[in-house]
Each structure stands twice: as structure tokens, then as C-alpha cells.
Amino acid sequence: MGDGAEPESSDSLRTFGAVVQALREHAGLSREEFGERVRFSKHTVASVELGRRMPDESFVEAAEEALGNTGALRRAAGHVARQPGLAAWFRRWARMEAAAINLYTYECRVVPGLLQTEAYARAVSLSVPPIPNDQELDDRVAARVARQELLSTRRERLCAFSFIIEQALLERRTGGEDITRELLDHLLEVIDRHRNVEIQIMPLLQPVHAGLDGPLQLLETPENQWFAYSEGQKNGRLIADPKEISVLHQRYGKLRSQALTLRDSRVLLEQMRGAL
């Protein structure tokens, strides 16, 4: 709900990683040497080989070139996306998201997956029919928690995040007061720990609102190309048309000006936390 989920690991991820490792070792390259050729750190290479990281398109293409252009990795990458917990329409966006250098998110339905706690993710998943079975629920929750590694400032290629969240999402108290209290603590902790994350709250009272058409996401790739993603009930759409993206940039810019400032947003979060 809100955005797709990506599990911490899966059989397909581990299989893809094993193929990368086998081809790398066949080429006589250490992880560090291979990393230099594909322009990723040896730690990223290790994460991919161990099935802990979703390979993005730039990694796959660079690895193909470095390992002889056999086509094996391109074919294998097509199966990696078939993971539990990851909505079919979200898969390509999730791969792009992993390599993004800028990611803008406006959300009016649920707190974005990258900012959810485990308890909140469970409450969201249990709120909307059809209710998942235990395995499906575990997959979704593990996926959302795993994706939060994207926020890390330890990544080789840091991503800058901007989130605009409707105050109503927090006032709703999805899952109850205890879960909301933990969620507010988590949001404040994210603000404190991640210098690359900005969170703005859209106040309840906002007569002029640029987001009335619904949630939106924008991202910039390492090649400085912009893409957008729009999601609705049981569907999602990846947007590459520059004209459409320009319109969404205008809307996001307006939303930023209409939302509370970073400082005022933090103050509001603290006030809401104190009221629970």
C-alpha cells in the first residue's frame, strides 16, 4: 500500500548474485577490481552477489560490459524483479529508485514506505482488503523495511530525499496510538540521523492545494534524467514524457511552498508526539 515492497532477499536475488560472482571469478577479478570497472564500491558488489541488494539497470549494463557481454546478466535481471512483497507495477520504479540521486515524494494516503515502521507497515497491510495471509504480510513488511537502506548516508552514491506528507495521515492514527507514537518517534529520528532527508508536513487547513490530483513521485537518475511515478488502486504508471514530468515538477514545487517549513514541520511532529 502506498508503494511497492522489496524484500531483503529472495531466491531470484541470490541466484542473480551467484551468477555475477561466478562470472567475476571466471574473469579473475576481485570484488574491488570489478567494482572499479563497473563504478560501484566493493561493498555494493558484495551486497549484489550475496542477494542483499536489488541490481539497478546501470549495474547490470556495466557488469555485462565488464564481464564479456554474454547477455546472461541481462536475461537473469529480468527474473530478479519477481519477488514476494513487490507489486508488479512497482518493480521497474523500485530498480530506478535504488540508483536515484534525488527522490521527491508527495503522499496523501499513507506514510511513504521509506518512512514506515514495521508496526505501521503491518497495520496498513491489514487495513485494506483482501487481507493478506501470514506469509504475504511478512513479505510486505520485510520488503518495506529493507528498502529503507536507501536512506543511508553510508551509501557510495548518496540520494537526497524530499517528502511531503499530509498531516491527516498522522492524525488518522492508523493501527492505534501506540503505533502512531512509535511512528512519530521514527520520523523525528529520521530527521535527526539523515542529513539527506527533508520531511515537510502539509497542514490540515490549506485552502489552495497543488496535490489534489493525488500522490506523486519524481526521481533523478545518475545520468540526470528525470522520471515520475503515479499510483492508484491496483495500478501504477511510470512516466518518462518530459512534458508530463515538467507539469509534475511544477506541482511538487508548489506543494513545497504550501507545506510547513522544515522547522515548523518538526515542531508539529513534536507537538503531535507530545499529545499522545
Coordinates of N, CA and C in Angstrom, one line a residue, residues 23 32 55 154 209:
L23 N 30.8 -15.2 -12.8 CA 31.4 -14.6 -13.9 C 32.6 -13.7 -13.5
E32 N 36.9 -5.7 -5.5 CA 37.4 -4.3 -5.6 C 37.7 -4.0 -7.1
P55 N 19.7 -5.3 -8.0 CA 20.6 -4.7 -9.0 C 19.8 -3.7 -9.9
R154 N 25.6 6.2 4.3 CA 26.8 5.4 4.1 C 26.9 4.9 2.7
H209 N -4.3 24.0 -2.7 CA -3.5 22.8 -2.6 C -3.2 22.3 -4.0

